Short mmCIF file of C-alpha atoms and ligand atoms in Angstrom, two decimals:
data_model
loop_
_atom_site.label_atom_id
_atom_site.label_comp_id
_atom_site.label_asym_id
_atom_site.label_seq_id
_atom_site.Cartn_x
_atom_site.Cartn_y
_atom_site.Cartn_z
CA MET A 11 -7.99 25.60 6.44
CA GLU A 12 -5.14 28.02 5.71
CA LYS A 13 -3.94 27.84 1.82
CA ARG A 14 -0.15 26.78 2.39
CA ARG A 15 1.83 25.53 -0.49
CA LEU A 16 2.40 21.84 -0.23
CA ALA A 17 5.66 19.81 -1.14
CA VAL A 18 5.23 16.01 -1.19
CA ILE A 19 8.39 13.86 -0.87
CA SER A 20 8.20 10.42 -1.89
CA ASN A 21 10.63 7.68 -3.26
CA ARG A 22 9.02 7.77 -6.64
CA LEU A 23 7.87 10.80 -8.73
CA PRO A 24 4.41 10.83 -9.95
CA ILE A 25 5.87 10.26 -13.57
CA VAL A 26 7.68 7.23 -14.82
CA LEU A 27 10.88 7.91 -17.26
CA LYS A 28 10.77 5.14 -19.95
CA LYS A 29 13.15 4.53 -23.04
CA GLU A 30 11.54 3.67 -26.13
CA GLN A 31 12.66 0.84 -28.56
CA ARG A 32 14.09 3.37 -30.69
CA GLY A 33 16.08 4.94 -27.64
CA LYS A 34 14.01 8.00 -27.47
CA TRP A 35 13.09 8.90 -23.71
CA GLN A 36 9.41 9.41 -22.74
CA ILE A 37 7.60 10.27 -19.47
CA GLU A 38 4.25 8.48 -18.76
CA PRO A 39 2.06 9.76 -15.82
CA GLY A 40 2.20 7.33 -12.78
CA SER A 41 -0.97 5.76 -11.33
CA GLY A 42 -2.31 4.83 -7.91
CA GLY A 43 -4.25 6.44 -5.31
CA LEU A 44 -1.67 8.68 -3.98
CA VAL A 45 -1.15 10.57 -7.44
CA THR A 46 -4.85 10.65 -7.72
CA ALA A 47 -5.43 12.03 -4.23
CA LEU A 48 -2.50 14.45 -4.11
CA GLY A 49 -2.79 15.81 -7.70
CA PRO A 50 -5.82 18.14 -7.12
CA VAL A 51 -4.31 19.28 -4.03
CA LEU A 52 -0.88 20.22 -5.33
CA LYS A 53 -2.32 21.87 -8.32
CA ASN A 54 -4.60 24.18 -5.99
CA ARG A 55 -1.72 25.03 -3.98
CA ASP A 56 0.86 25.42 -6.56
CA GLY A 57 2.69 22.64 -5.02
CA ILE A 58 5.55 20.61 -5.98
CA TRP A 59 6.58 16.72 -5.59
CA ILE A 60 10.02 15.53 -5.07
CA GLY A 61 11.06 12.22 -5.84
CA TRP A 62 13.20 9.75 -7.89
CA MET A 63 12.26 8.72 -11.80
CA GLY A 64 13.12 5.04 -11.18
CA THR A 65 16.47 5.10 -13.32
CA ASN A 66 20.05 5.28 -12.53
CA ALA A 67 21.83 8.53 -12.84
CA GLU A 68 24.34 6.85 -14.94
CA GLU A 69 21.85 5.84 -17.63
CA GLU A 70 19.08 8.38 -17.57
CA PRO A 71 19.04 11.45 -19.97
CA ALA A 72 20.71 14.47 -18.81
CA GLY A 73 21.02 18.48 -19.41
CA PRO A 74 18.44 19.95 -21.70
CA LEU A 75 16.84 16.68 -22.88
CA LEU A 76 15.87 16.06 -19.00
CA GLU A 77 14.93 19.34 -18.38
CA ASP A 78 12.62 19.36 -21.11
CA LEU A 79 10.96 16.16 -20.09
CA ILE A 80 10.59 17.48 -16.66
CA ARG A 81 9.11 20.47 -17.84
CA ARG A 82 6.43 18.35 -19.78
CA GLY A 83 5.60 16.62 -16.78
CA THR A 84 4.99 19.53 -14.69
CA ARG A 85 2.87 21.08 -17.51
CA GLU A 86 0.87 17.69 -17.83
CA THR A 87 0.33 17.32 -13.96
CA GLY A 88 -0.15 20.87 -13.03
CA TYR A 89 2.38 21.12 -10.48
CA SER A 90 6.19 21.33 -10.03
CA LEU A 91 8.08 17.87 -10.38
CA LYS A 92 11.66 17.81 -8.80
CA PRO A 93 13.80 14.78 -9.60
CA VAL A 94 16.21 13.59 -7.16
CA HIS A 95 18.91 11.40 -9.09
CA LEU A 96 20.58 8.25 -7.43
CA THR A 97 23.57 6.44 -8.52
CA LYS A 98 23.44 2.73 -9.32
CA GLU A 99 25.21 1.90 -6.07
CA GLU A 100 22.71 4.40 -4.19
CA VAL A 101 19.69 2.44 -5.99
CA ASN A 102 21.19 -0.91 -4.93
CA LYS A 103 22.04 0.14 -1.34
CA TYR A 104 19.45 2.47 -0.38
CA TYR A 105 16.38 1.40 -2.37
CA HIS A 106 16.85 -2.35 -2.87
CA GLY A 107 19.18 -2.84 0.30
CA PHE A 108 18.14 -1.01 3.41
CA SER A 109 14.22 -0.21 2.33
CA ASN A 110 13.52 -3.42 0.54
CA GLU A 111 15.78 -5.88 2.39
CA ILE A 112 15.47 -4.66 5.89
CA LEU A 113 12.66 -2.39 6.45
CA TRP A 114 10.09 -3.81 4.21
CA PRO A 115 10.40 -7.36 5.62
CA LEU A 116 11.07 -6.22 9.18
CA PHE A 117 8.07 -4.03 9.40
CA HIS A 118 5.89 -6.88 7.93
CA ASP A 119 6.99 -8.97 10.80
CA LEU A 120 8.88 -11.28 8.52
CA PHE A 121 12.04 -10.78 10.38
CA SER A 122 13.91 -13.94 8.99
CA ARG A 123 13.91 -12.54 5.54
CA CYS A 124 15.71 -9.50 6.78
CA ASN A 125 19.24 -9.04 5.24
CA PHE A 126 21.12 -6.66 7.84
CA ASP A 127 23.99 -5.77 5.32
CA LEU A 128 26.15 -3.40 7.35
CA SER A 129 26.89 -1.39 3.93
CA TYR A 130 23.39 -0.29 3.41
CA TRP A 131 22.81 1.95 6.58
CA PRO A 132 25.56 4.81 5.19
CA PHE A 133 23.73 4.82 1.76
CA TYR A 134 20.15 5.12 3.34
CA GLU A 135 21.59 8.17 5.35
CA GLN A 136 23.12 9.67 2.04
CA VAL A 137 20.01 9.33 0.11
CA ASN A 138 17.54 10.67 2.71
CA ARG A 139 20.05 13.52 3.00
CA LYS A 140 19.97 14.05 -0.88
CA PHE A 141 16.18 14.27 -0.55
CA ALA A 142 16.52 16.91 2.10
CA GLN A 143 18.82 18.90 0.42
CA ALA A 144 16.09 18.82 -2.51
CA VAL A 145 13.61 20.17 -0.09
CA VAL A 146 16.04 22.96 1.00
CA SER A 147 16.52 24.02 -2.74
CA ASN A 148 13.01 23.82 -3.55
CA THR A 149 10.82 25.18 -0.73
CA ASP A 150 10.58 28.06 1.58
CA GLU A 151 9.51 28.41 5.24
CA ASN A 152 5.87 28.91 4.57
CA ASP A 153 5.29 25.43 2.78
CA TYR A 154 4.01 22.37 4.33
CA VAL A 155 6.46 19.34 3.74
CA TRP A 156 4.76 16.08 3.60
CA VAL A 157 6.96 12.85 3.59
CA GLN A 158 6.05 9.53 2.49
CA ASP A 159 6.62 5.98 3.53
CA TYR A 160 9.50 3.70 4.81
CA GLN A 161 12.33 4.59 2.10
CA LEU A 162 12.32 8.25 3.62
CA ILE A 163 12.22 7.97 7.36
CA LEU A 164 15.21 10.31 7.93
CA VAL A 165 14.60 13.43 5.83
CA GLY A 166 12.92 15.17 8.77
CA ARG A 167 16.10 14.65 10.83
CA GLU A 168 18.48 15.57 7.92
CA LEU A 169 16.30 18.92 7.39
CA LYS A 170 17.13 19.89 10.88
CA ARG A 171 20.95 18.87 10.64
CA LEU A 172 20.88 21.17 7.84
CA GLY A 173 19.47 24.03 10.05
CA LEU A 174 16.01 23.96 8.05
CA LYS A 175 12.74 25.22 9.73
CA ARG A 176 9.88 23.43 7.98
CA GLN A 177 6.63 22.29 9.14
CA THR A 178 6.57 18.67 8.61
CA GLY A 179 4.28 15.48 8.48
CA TYR A 180 5.33 11.96 7.71
CA PHE A 181 2.87 9.16 6.59
CA LEU A 182 4.07 5.51 6.88
CA HIS A 183 2.39 3.27 4.17
CA ILE A 184 3.43 -0.02 5.73
CA PRO A 185 2.77 -1.40 9.10
CA PHE A 186 4.61 -0.56 12.26
CA PRO A 187 5.86 -3.58 14.08
CA PRO A 188 5.52 -4.52 17.61
CA LEU A 189 8.45 -3.69 20.15
CA ASP A 190 9.93 -7.31 20.16
CA ILE A 191 10.21 -7.13 16.34
CA PHE A 192 11.25 -3.63 16.03
CA LEU A 193 14.26 -4.26 18.53
CA LYS A 194 15.96 -6.52 16.03
CA LEU A 195 16.71 -3.65 13.80
CA PRO A 196 20.29 -2.79 14.55
CA TRP A 197 19.43 0.84 13.91
CA ARG A 198 16.44 0.88 15.94
CA PHE A 199 17.40 4.03 17.99
CA GLU A 200 18.29 6.28 14.84
CA ILE A 201 14.91 5.06 13.41
CA LEU A 202 12.68 5.82 16.09
CA GLU A 203 14.49 9.09 17.04
CA ALA A 204 14.02 10.24 13.20
CA LEU A 205 10.38 9.71 13.17
CA MET A 206 10.12 11.93 16.06
CA GLU A 207 11.84 14.65 14.39
CA TYR A 208 8.63 15.26 12.39
CA ASP A 209 5.69 17.48 13.64
CA LEU A 210 3.05 15.13 12.84
CA VAL A 211 3.43 11.33 12.15
CA GLY A 212 0.62 9.10 10.58
CA PHE A 213 0.14 5.51 10.54
CA GLN A 214 -2.46 3.36 8.73
CA THR A 215 -4.24 1.73 11.87
CA VAL A 216 -4.49 2.16 15.50
CA ARG A 217 -2.74 -1.07 16.08
CA ASP A 218 0.45 0.48 13.95
CA LEU A 219 -0.10 3.52 16.04
CA ARG A 220 0.28 1.65 19.34
CA ASN A 221 3.31 -0.25 18.32
CA PHE A 222 4.89 2.91 17.53
CA VAL A 223 3.89 4.51 20.93
CA GLY A 224 4.90 1.41 22.64
CA CYS A 225 8.32 1.21 21.35
CA VAL A 226 8.80 5.04 22.09
CA ARG A 227 7.89 4.44 25.63
CA ALA A 228 9.92 1.40 26.19
CA LEU A 229 13.03 2.92 24.55
CA PHE A 230 12.83 6.31 25.23
CA ASN A 231 10.48 6.50 28.33
CA TYR A 232 8.91 9.72 26.89
CA LYS A 233 5.58 10.87 28.42
CA VAL A 234 2.67 10.12 25.86
CA ALA A 235 -0.54 12.47 26.25
CA LYS A 236 -3.96 11.71 24.58
CA GLU A 237 -5.67 14.39 22.66
CA LYS A 238 -8.96 13.75 21.12
CA PHE A 239 -8.00 10.99 18.94
CA MET A 240 -4.27 11.60 18.57
CA ASN A 241 -1.40 11.16 20.81
CA ARG A 242 1.30 13.77 21.77
CA ILE A 243 4.78 12.55 22.69
CA LEU A 244 6.45 14.99 25.05
CA ARG A 245 9.91 14.82 24.26
CA PRO A 246 12.57 16.93 26.32
CA ASP A 247 13.03 19.50 23.37
CA GLY A 248 9.51 19.39 21.67
CA GLU A 249 6.59 17.37 20.96
CA VAL A 250 5.24 15.23 18.17
CA LEU A 251 1.64 14.49 17.35
CA VAL A 252 0.69 10.93 16.12
CA GLY A 253 -2.25 9.33 15.09
CA ALA A 254 -4.12 6.92 12.70
CA PHE A 255 -5.03 8.04 9.36
CA PRO A 256 -6.36 4.91 7.44
CA ILE A 257 -5.73 5.51 3.70
CA SER A 258 -8.20 5.07 0.87
CA ILE A 259 -8.90 5.20 -2.63
CA ASP A 260 -10.50 7.59 -5.32
CA TYR A 261 -14.13 5.81 -4.84
CA ARG A 262 -15.79 7.90 -7.43
CA GLU A 263 -13.26 7.17 -10.09
CA PHE A 264 -13.59 3.38 -9.54
CA GLU A 265 -17.23 3.67 -9.46
CA ASP A 266 -17.71 5.69 -12.41
CA LEU A 267 -15.35 3.64 -14.57
CA ALA A 268 -17.40 0.32 -13.71
CA ARG A 269 -20.52 2.22 -14.96
CA THR A 270 -18.97 2.70 -18.42
CA GLY A 271 -20.01 0.37 -21.35
CA GLU A 272 -16.35 -0.42 -22.03
CA VAL A 273 -15.92 -2.18 -18.69
CA ALA A 274 -19.33 -3.63 -18.79
CA GLU A 275 -18.35 -5.35 -22.00
CA MET A 276 -15.28 -6.41 -20.81
CA ALA A 277 -16.97 -7.75 -17.62
CA TRP A 278 -19.30 -9.83 -19.77
CA SER A 279 -16.71 -11.28 -22.00
CA ILE A 280 -14.80 -12.44 -18.72
CA HIS A 281 -17.80 -14.35 -17.81
CA GLU A 282 -19.01 -15.45 -21.21
CA ASN A 283 -15.38 -16.97 -21.53
CA LEU A 284 -15.71 -18.93 -18.25
CA PRO A 285 -19.54 -19.61 -18.37
CA ASN A 286 -21.62 -21.60 -15.46
CA ARG A 287 -19.51 -20.92 -12.63
CA GLN A 288 -18.55 -18.19 -10.00
CA LEU A 289 -15.34 -16.36 -10.26
CA VAL A 290 -12.90 -15.84 -7.33
CA LEU A 291 -10.48 -13.09 -7.82
CA GLY A 292 -6.91 -12.66 -6.47
CA VAL A 293 -5.15 -9.49 -7.53
CA ASP A 294 -1.72 -8.76 -6.08
CA ARG A 295 1.67 -7.00 -6.62
CA LEU A 296 4.50 -9.82 -6.77
CA ASP A 297 5.42 -9.65 -3.07
CA TYR A 298 5.93 -12.41 -0.59
CA THR A 299 3.79 -10.22 1.86
CA LYS A 300 0.62 -10.56 -0.04
CA GLY A 301 0.42 -14.37 0.91
CA ILE A 302 -0.30 -15.84 -2.87
CA PRO A 303 1.23 -19.27 -2.22
CA HIS A 304 -0.92 -19.54 0.98
CA ARG A 305 -3.89 -18.43 -0.72
CA LEU A 306 -3.48 -21.04 -3.88
CA LEU A 307 -2.97 -23.94 -1.23
CA ALA A 308 -5.94 -22.92 0.57
CA PHE A 309 -8.09 -22.88 -2.74
CA ALA A 310 -6.92 -26.40 -3.54
CA HIS A 311 -7.55 -27.47 -0.08
CA ALA A 312 -11.06 -26.16 -0.67
CA LEU A 313 -11.46 -28.12 -4.03
CA GLU A 314 -10.18 -31.19 -1.97
CA CYS A 315 -12.51 -30.85 0.84
CA TYR A 316 -15.59 -29.68 -1.15
CA PRO A 317 -15.80 -31.54 -4.38
CA ASP A 318 -19.13 -29.84 -4.95
CA MET A 319 -16.95 -26.70 -6.01
CA ARG A 320 -15.27 -28.52 -8.82
CA ARG A 321 -16.24 -27.36 -12.39
CA LYS A 322 -18.18 -24.65 -10.78
CA VAL A 323 -15.58 -22.14 -9.46
CA THR A 324 -12.43 -20.74 -10.93
CA LEU A 325 -9.86 -18.70 -9.28
CA ILE A 326 -8.53 -15.72 -11.45
CA GLN A 327 -4.93 -14.84 -9.97
CA VAL A 328 -3.45 -11.81 -11.19
CA VAL A 329 -0.02 -11.08 -10.18
CA VAL A 330 1.42 -7.63 -11.04
CA PRO A 331 5.30 -7.65 -11.75
CA SER A 332 7.31 -5.61 -9.10
CA ARG A 333 11.05 -5.35 -7.92
CA VAL A 334 11.78 -7.71 -10.81
CA ASP A 335 15.57 -7.36 -10.24
CA VAL A 336 15.45 -8.59 -6.97
CA GLU A 337 16.54 -12.37 -6.77
CA GLU A 338 13.82 -13.34 -4.01
CA TYR A 339 11.09 -11.74 -6.25
CA GLY A 340 12.01 -13.81 -8.86
CA ASN A 341 11.96 -16.97 -6.84
CA LEU A 342 8.66 -16.04 -5.59
CA LYS A 343 7.36 -16.03 -9.18
CA GLN A 344 8.81 -19.65 -9.67
CA GLU A 345 7.27 -20.95 -6.70
CA ILE A 346 3.52 -19.28 -7.38
CA GLU A 347 4.06 -20.80 -10.85
CA ARG A 348 4.74 -24.23 -9.81
CA ILE A 349 2.02 -24.24 -7.53
CA VAL A 350 -0.49 -23.02 -10.17
CA GLY A 351 0.80 -25.66 -12.35
CA GLU A 352 0.49 -28.55 -9.82
CA ILE A 353 -2.86 -27.45 -8.85
CA ASN A 354 -4.36 -27.24 -12.42
CA GLY A 355 -2.44 -30.44 -13.35
CA ARG A 356 -4.13 -32.20 -10.44
CA PHE A 357 -7.74 -30.77 -10.90
CA THR A 358 -8.41 -29.74 -14.41
CA GLU A 359 -11.11 -31.43 -16.35
CA VAL A 360 -12.36 -30.82 -19.85
CA GLY A 361 -13.81 -27.79 -20.01
CA TRP A 362 -12.66 -26.45 -16.68
CA THR A 363 -9.32 -25.29 -15.26
CA PRO A 364 -9.44 -24.39 -11.64
CA ILE A 365 -6.84 -21.19 -11.69
CA HIS A 366 -6.51 -18.90 -14.56
CA TYR A 367 -3.08 -17.04 -13.81
CA ILE A 368 -2.05 -13.86 -15.32
CA TYR A 369 1.30 -12.22 -14.72
CA ARG A 370 1.20 -8.59 -16.16
CA SER A 371 0.11 -5.19 -15.13
CA LEU A 372 -3.63 -4.68 -16.34
CA PRO A 373 -5.01 -1.61 -17.59
CA ARG A 374 -7.08 0.31 -15.21
CA GLN A 375 -10.22 -0.68 -17.25
CA GLU A 376 -9.40 -4.28 -17.44
CA LEU A 377 -8.80 -4.50 -13.66
CA VAL A 378 -12.03 -2.70 -12.96
CA ALA A 379 -13.91 -5.25 -15.19
CA TYR A 380 -12.53 -8.06 -13.03
CA TYR A 381 -13.26 -6.32 -9.73
CA LYS A 382 -16.97 -5.72 -11.33
CA THR A 383 -17.69 -9.02 -12.27
CA CYS A 384 -16.05 -11.68 -9.94
CA GLU A 385 -18.30 -12.79 -7.31
CA ILE A 386 -15.49 -13.44 -4.75
CA ALA A 387 -12.51 -11.37 -4.14
CA LEU A 388 -9.73 -13.24 -2.05
CA VAL A 389 -7.61 -10.32 -0.28
CA THR A 390 -5.23 -12.35 1.99
CA PRO A 391 -2.01 -11.00 2.75
CA LEU A 392 0.12 -12.14 5.46
CA LYS A 393 0.60 -8.52 6.47
CA ASP A 394 -0.23 -5.37 4.68
CA GLY A 395 -0.37 -1.65 5.67
CA MET A 396 -3.69 -1.39 4.42
CA ASN A 397 -4.33 -2.93 0.94
CA LEU A 398 -6.27 -1.08 -1.37
CA ILE A 399 -7.43 -3.94 -3.54
CA ALA A 400 -9.96 -4.83 -0.81
CA LYS A 401 -11.43 -1.08 -1.36
CA GLU A 402 -11.31 -0.65 -5.15
CA TYR A 403 -13.01 -4.25 -5.41
CA CYS A 404 -16.09 -2.94 -3.38
CA ALA A 405 -15.95 0.49 -5.17
CA SER A 406 -16.34 -1.22 -8.50
CA ASN A 407 -18.73 -4.01 -7.34
CA ILE A 408 -21.75 -1.92 -8.49
CA GLU A 409 -24.16 -4.59 -8.79
CA GLU A 410 -23.54 -5.38 -5.16
CA LYS A 411 -23.38 -9.21 -5.49
CA GLY A 412 -19.65 -9.40 -4.55
CA ILE A 413 -18.08 -11.03 -1.38
CA LEU A 414 -14.86 -9.85 0.01
CA ILE A 415 -12.70 -12.32 1.76
CA LEU A 416 -10.24 -10.54 3.63
CA SER A 417 -7.06 -11.15 5.88
CA GLU A 418 -7.14 -10.14 9.42
CA PHE A 419 -3.62 -8.90 8.92
CA ALA A 420 -4.36 -6.35 6.33
CA GLY A 421 -4.94 -2.74 7.51
CA ALA A 422 -8.18 -2.63 5.82
CA ALA A 423 -9.65 -5.49 8.15
CA SER A 424 -9.85 -2.55 11.10
CA GLN A 425 -12.23 -0.76 8.84
CA LEU A 426 -14.14 -3.49 6.92
CA HIS A 427 -14.17 -6.39 9.39
CA ARG A 428 -18.08 -6.10 10.26
CA ASP A 429 -19.05 -6.72 6.30
CA ALA A 430 -16.23 -8.84 4.95
CA LEU A 431 -15.58 -12.44 5.71
CA LEU A 432 -12.29 -12.33 7.84
CA VAL A 433 -9.78 -15.01 7.57
CA ASN A 434 -6.43 -15.80 8.92
CA PRO A 435 -4.17 -16.58 5.91
CA TYR A 436 -1.93 -19.30 7.85
CA ASP A 437 -5.17 -21.25 8.75
CA ARG A 438 -5.71 -23.13 5.55
CA GLN A 439 -8.70 -25.26 6.83
CA ARG A 440 -10.94 -22.14 7.76
CA MET A 441 -9.81 -20.55 4.55
CA ALA A 442 -11.17 -23.51 2.67
CA ASP A 443 -14.13 -23.38 4.86
CA THR A 444 -14.58 -19.36 4.10
CA ILE A 445 -14.39 -19.94 0.26
CA HIS A 446 -16.99 -22.63 0.47
CA ALA A 447 -19.40 -20.76 2.57
CA ALA A 448 -18.83 -17.51 0.36
CA LEU A 449 -19.89 -19.53 -2.60
CA ARG A 450 -23.09 -20.54 -0.96
CA MET A 451 -24.09 -17.38 0.48
CA GLN A 452 -27.54 -16.13 -0.14
CA ASP A 453 -27.89 -13.05 -2.61
CA ASP A 454 -29.71 -10.79 -0.16
CA GLU A 455 -27.07 -11.23 2.47
CA ARG A 456 -24.40 -10.79 -0.17
CA GLN A 457 -25.82 -7.40 -1.09
CA ALA A 458 -26.40 -6.05 2.59
CA ARG A 459 -22.82 -6.88 3.15
CA MET A 460 -21.66 -5.07 0.00
CA ARG A 461 -23.97 -2.35 0.29
CA ARG A 462 -22.59 -1.56 3.71
CA LEU A 463 -18.91 -1.98 2.63
CA ARG A 464 -19.49 0.34 -0.40
CA ARG A 465 -21.16 3.09 1.63
CA PHE A 466 -18.35 3.01 4.26
CA ILE A 467 -15.60 3.24 1.57
CA LYS A 468 -17.57 6.08 -0.25
CA ARG A 469 -17.56 8.12 3.02
CA HIS A 470 -13.84 7.61 3.85
CA ASP A 471 -12.35 8.02 0.59
CA ILE A 472 -8.95 9.08 -0.46
CA ILE A 473 -10.16 12.82 -0.36
CA ASN A 474 -11.10 12.53 3.10
CA TRP A 475 -7.69 11.05 3.95
CA VAL A 476 -5.75 13.75 2.49
CA ASN A 477 -8.02 16.34 4.00
CA SER A 478 -7.59 14.71 7.73
CA PHE A 479 -4.00 14.55 7.37
CA LEU A 480 -3.60 18.00 6.22
CA HIS A 481 -6.05 19.23 8.93
CA ALA A 482 -4.00 17.69 11.63
CA GLY A 483 -0.80 18.81 10.19
CA ILE A 484 -1.14 22.40 9.08
CA ALA A 485 -4.29 23.63 10.83
CA ARG A 486 -3.57 21.32 13.84
CA ASN A 487 -7.31 21.11 14.10
CA LEU A 488 -8.00 17.81 16.00
CA GLY A 489 -11.91 18.50 16.36
CA ASP A 490 -13.24 17.03 13.16
CA PHE A 491 -10.63 14.11 13.11
CA PRO A 492 -12.34 10.75 12.50
CA GLN A 493 -11.78 8.18 14.94
CA ALA A 494 -10.13 4.85 13.83
CA GLU A 495 -11.01 1.84 15.64
CA PHE A 496 -8.59 -0.51 17.29
CA PHE A 497 -9.21 -4.03 15.74
CA VAL A 498 -7.99 -7.54 16.74
CA PRO A 499 -10.22 -10.57 15.88
CA SER A 500 -12.37 -12.05 18.74
CA PRO A 501 -13.59 -15.46 19.15
CA ASN A 502 -17.30 -14.38 18.32
CA GLY A 503 -16.13 -12.31 15.32
CA GLY A 504 -16.45 -8.95 16.84
CA VAL A 505 -13.79 -6.09 17.60
CA GLY A 506 -11.23 -6.87 20.52
CA SER A 507 -11.29 -5.24 23.41
CA ASP A 508 -9.90 -1.79 23.62
CA ASP A 509 -8.46 -1.05 27.13
CA GLU A 510 -6.17 1.93 26.38
N1 ADQ B 17 -2.94 -5.79 -12.28
C1 ADQ B 17 -2.87 -4.45 -12.16
N2 ADQ B 17 -2.44 -3.44 -12.97
C2 ADQ B 17 -2.47 -2.24 -12.51
N3 ADQ B 17 -2.41 -1.79 -11.48
C3 ADQ B 17 -2.62 -2.59 -10.43
C4 ADQ B 17 -2.74 -3.89 -10.86
N4 ADQ B 17 -3.23 -4.59 -9.70
C5 ADQ B 17 -3.00 -3.69 -8.62
N5 ADQ B 17 -2.64 -2.47 -9.03
C6 ADQ B 17 -2.65 -1.44 -8.34
O1 ADQ B 17 -1.51 -1.32 -7.27
C7 ADQ B 17 -2.19 -0.79 -6.09
C8 ADQ B 17 -1.97 -1.82 -5.25
O2 ADQ B 17 -2.32 -1.43 -3.87
P1 ADQ B 17 -1.57 -2.22 -2.50
O3 ADQ B 17 -2.67 -1.67 -1.33
O4 ADQ B 17 -1.61 -3.73 -2.44
O5 ADQ B 17 -0.31 -1.37 -2.32
P2 ADQ B 17 1.15 -1.62 -2.14
O6 ADQ B 17 1.59 -2.82 -1.38
O7 ADQ B 17 1.78 -1.55 -3.31
O8 ADQ B 17 1.43 -0.34 -1.46
C9 ADQ B 17 1.80 0.35 -0.06
O9 ADQ B 17 0.75 1.60 0.04
C10 ADQ B 17 -0.79 1.10 0.16
C11 ADQ B 17 -1.24 2.52 0.03
O10 ADQ B 17 -0.86 3.01 1.40
C12 ADQ B 17 -1.12 0.14 0.93
O11 ADQ B 17 -2.42 0.10 1.07
C13 ADQ B 17 -0.28 -1.11 1.14
O12 ADQ B 17 -0.50 -1.77 2.51
C14 ADQ B 17 1.38 -0.84 1.17
O13 ADQ B 17 2.00 -1.83 0.94
C15 ADQ B 17 -3.54 -0.64 -6.39
O14 ADQ B 17 -4.12 0.77 -6.10
C16 ADQ B 17 -4.12 -1.04 -7.33
O15 ADQ B 17 -4.95 -0.36 -8.24
O1 G3P B 18 8.39 1.63 -5.52
P1 G3P B 18 8.27 0.06 -5.56
O2 G3P B 18 8.12 -0.54 -6.84
O3 G3P B 18 9.23 -0.56 -4.51
O4 G3P B 18 6.84 -0.29 -5.07
C1 G3P B 18 6.58 0.25 -3.49
C2 G3P B 18 5.25 -0.22 -3.20
O5 G3P B 18 4.10 0.27 -3.76
C3 G3P B 18 5.00 -0.37 -1.63
O6 G3P B 18 5.12 1.22 -1.11
#
C-alpha cells in the first residue's frame, strides 16, 4: 500500500491531561483498542493525531507549560499530537449536548432519551469547524485524513467549506439507526449530507450500512451501485464509497497478558475468594445502552426460577465510571446500586452473596484476570456498535472453558453468533434460561465453542481492521476486502435471510 502520512481526527487525543493533587499537570497515555491499533501505523507513517484533551480551555495549562506537555506526549507516543482547545460552553453544548444528548441516544434507537435542545447545533457546527481548521493547519494535500465517530460527523463538510482538498475517510463506532428513527432528528438532512462529504464511510456492521444506505435512498434518491462488498453512492457531484468494517481488538495483547504469572495469580485469588461456584462476569462502561439493570434483573429471575443456582453462582458486575458530570448517568448509577442492593438483600445467605458489584476503572491486568477466570461472560447491551468486551473476554480466556452470552443487539453478534449464546436483553425469561443452560453446559461443548470464537477473533483482529480500512480508503483496493455478514436472529438460531 502507498505510504502516505496519516492524520487521525477523534474527539479525544490518545493522552489524558490530569492535574495532580499538588496542582501539577501531568499527561497519561490513553488506553483502548484504537490507540493500540493506530499507534504503530501513525509511528510508521510519521503521522499525527488531532483531538481534545478532555479539559476546558479556561482551566487547562497554557503557553510553554502546555507546549512542553504536548512535546512530552509526542515523544512518548512516537507521533505528533495536536490538541484542539474547547471552552466550557463548547464542551457543554457540543460534547455533553449535541453528541451525548442527541446523537448518542438516537443512534442507539433510544429516541425518548433525546434532548433536542436547539442551542446545541450551532456549537456542534462550531467545534467541528475548529477540528477542520486544525486539519488545515497541520496537514498537507498528500496526507490521508481519517475522522472517527459521531462527535465529528461535520469535519469533512467543513474541510470542503474551507476549500481544502484532502482524501478523507470516516468511521462510525456506534450503530447507524433505521430510517424511521433517523427521521426524528431535526438536523437529519445536514447530518446525512455531511457523511457523504467523505470519500469513504465505514460502519461496524452490514445492518448499519444498510440503514445508512436506506436513509440516503429515501431522503436523497441517489443511485447506489454495489462493488465487491462495498457500495458506491453516486451523488451529482461525486461518489462516496461505503462499507462495513467490524472493529476488533489487539488479540495478541490480551492473550499474552492472560498468560503472564501476575494475571494467573490474580485469577487464582479471585476464585480462591469465591470458592466452589461458577463466576458470571459483566463489565461495562456506565451507560444506559449497556443494559445493566436488565441484566441484573434477569440474573435475579434466574435465581428465582432455578433455585439450584443459589450458593453455586456469583455475578461479578464491574461498572466503569463514565460521563460522571451528566445527571442521567448519575441516576443510572443509583438505579444499578438500588437493584444490586435489593437482589443481594433478598438472596444472600451466610457464605454467599449473589452479586459482587465493583464501581471503578480496573487496571488492564486485573480486567484480564477476570476475563481469564470467569466461567461465563454476560455481554447484554440494549444496542452497541460492536462491544469490545465480548472479544476481549474470548482472547483472554486461554483455558477455553468460558461461555459468551451475547446480546443480539451488539454489533459483535454479527460475527460471533454461531458460537456465543445469543439473547434478547428485553426477554427476561430467555435470559434466565440461557444463564442456567450455560452453567450446565458440558466442558467439551464449552471448549469447542470458545476455541472457534478465539480463532475467529485472532484472524479478525484490530490490525486487520486498520489495514482493511486503509486499503479501501487509500489504495482504493476492494479486492481483498473481507466480507461482513448480514445478521438478524432467526427462529432456528441461524443467520437471517440476506436478500440484497
Ligand atoms: N474496568 C475497566 N477498566 C479499564 N478499562 C475498561 C474497563 N472496562 C472496560 N474497559 C475498556 O473499555 C472498552 C469498552 O469497550 P466498548 O466496546 O464497550 O466501548 P464503548 O461503548 O466505550 O465505545 C464505542 O466504540 C467501541 C469501539 O468501536 C464499540 O465497540 C462500541 O460499541 C462503541 O459504543 C474496552 O476496550 C475495555 O477494555
Ligand atoms: O469520550 P467518552 O467518555 O464520551 O466515551 C466515548 C465512548 O467510548 C463511546 O465512543
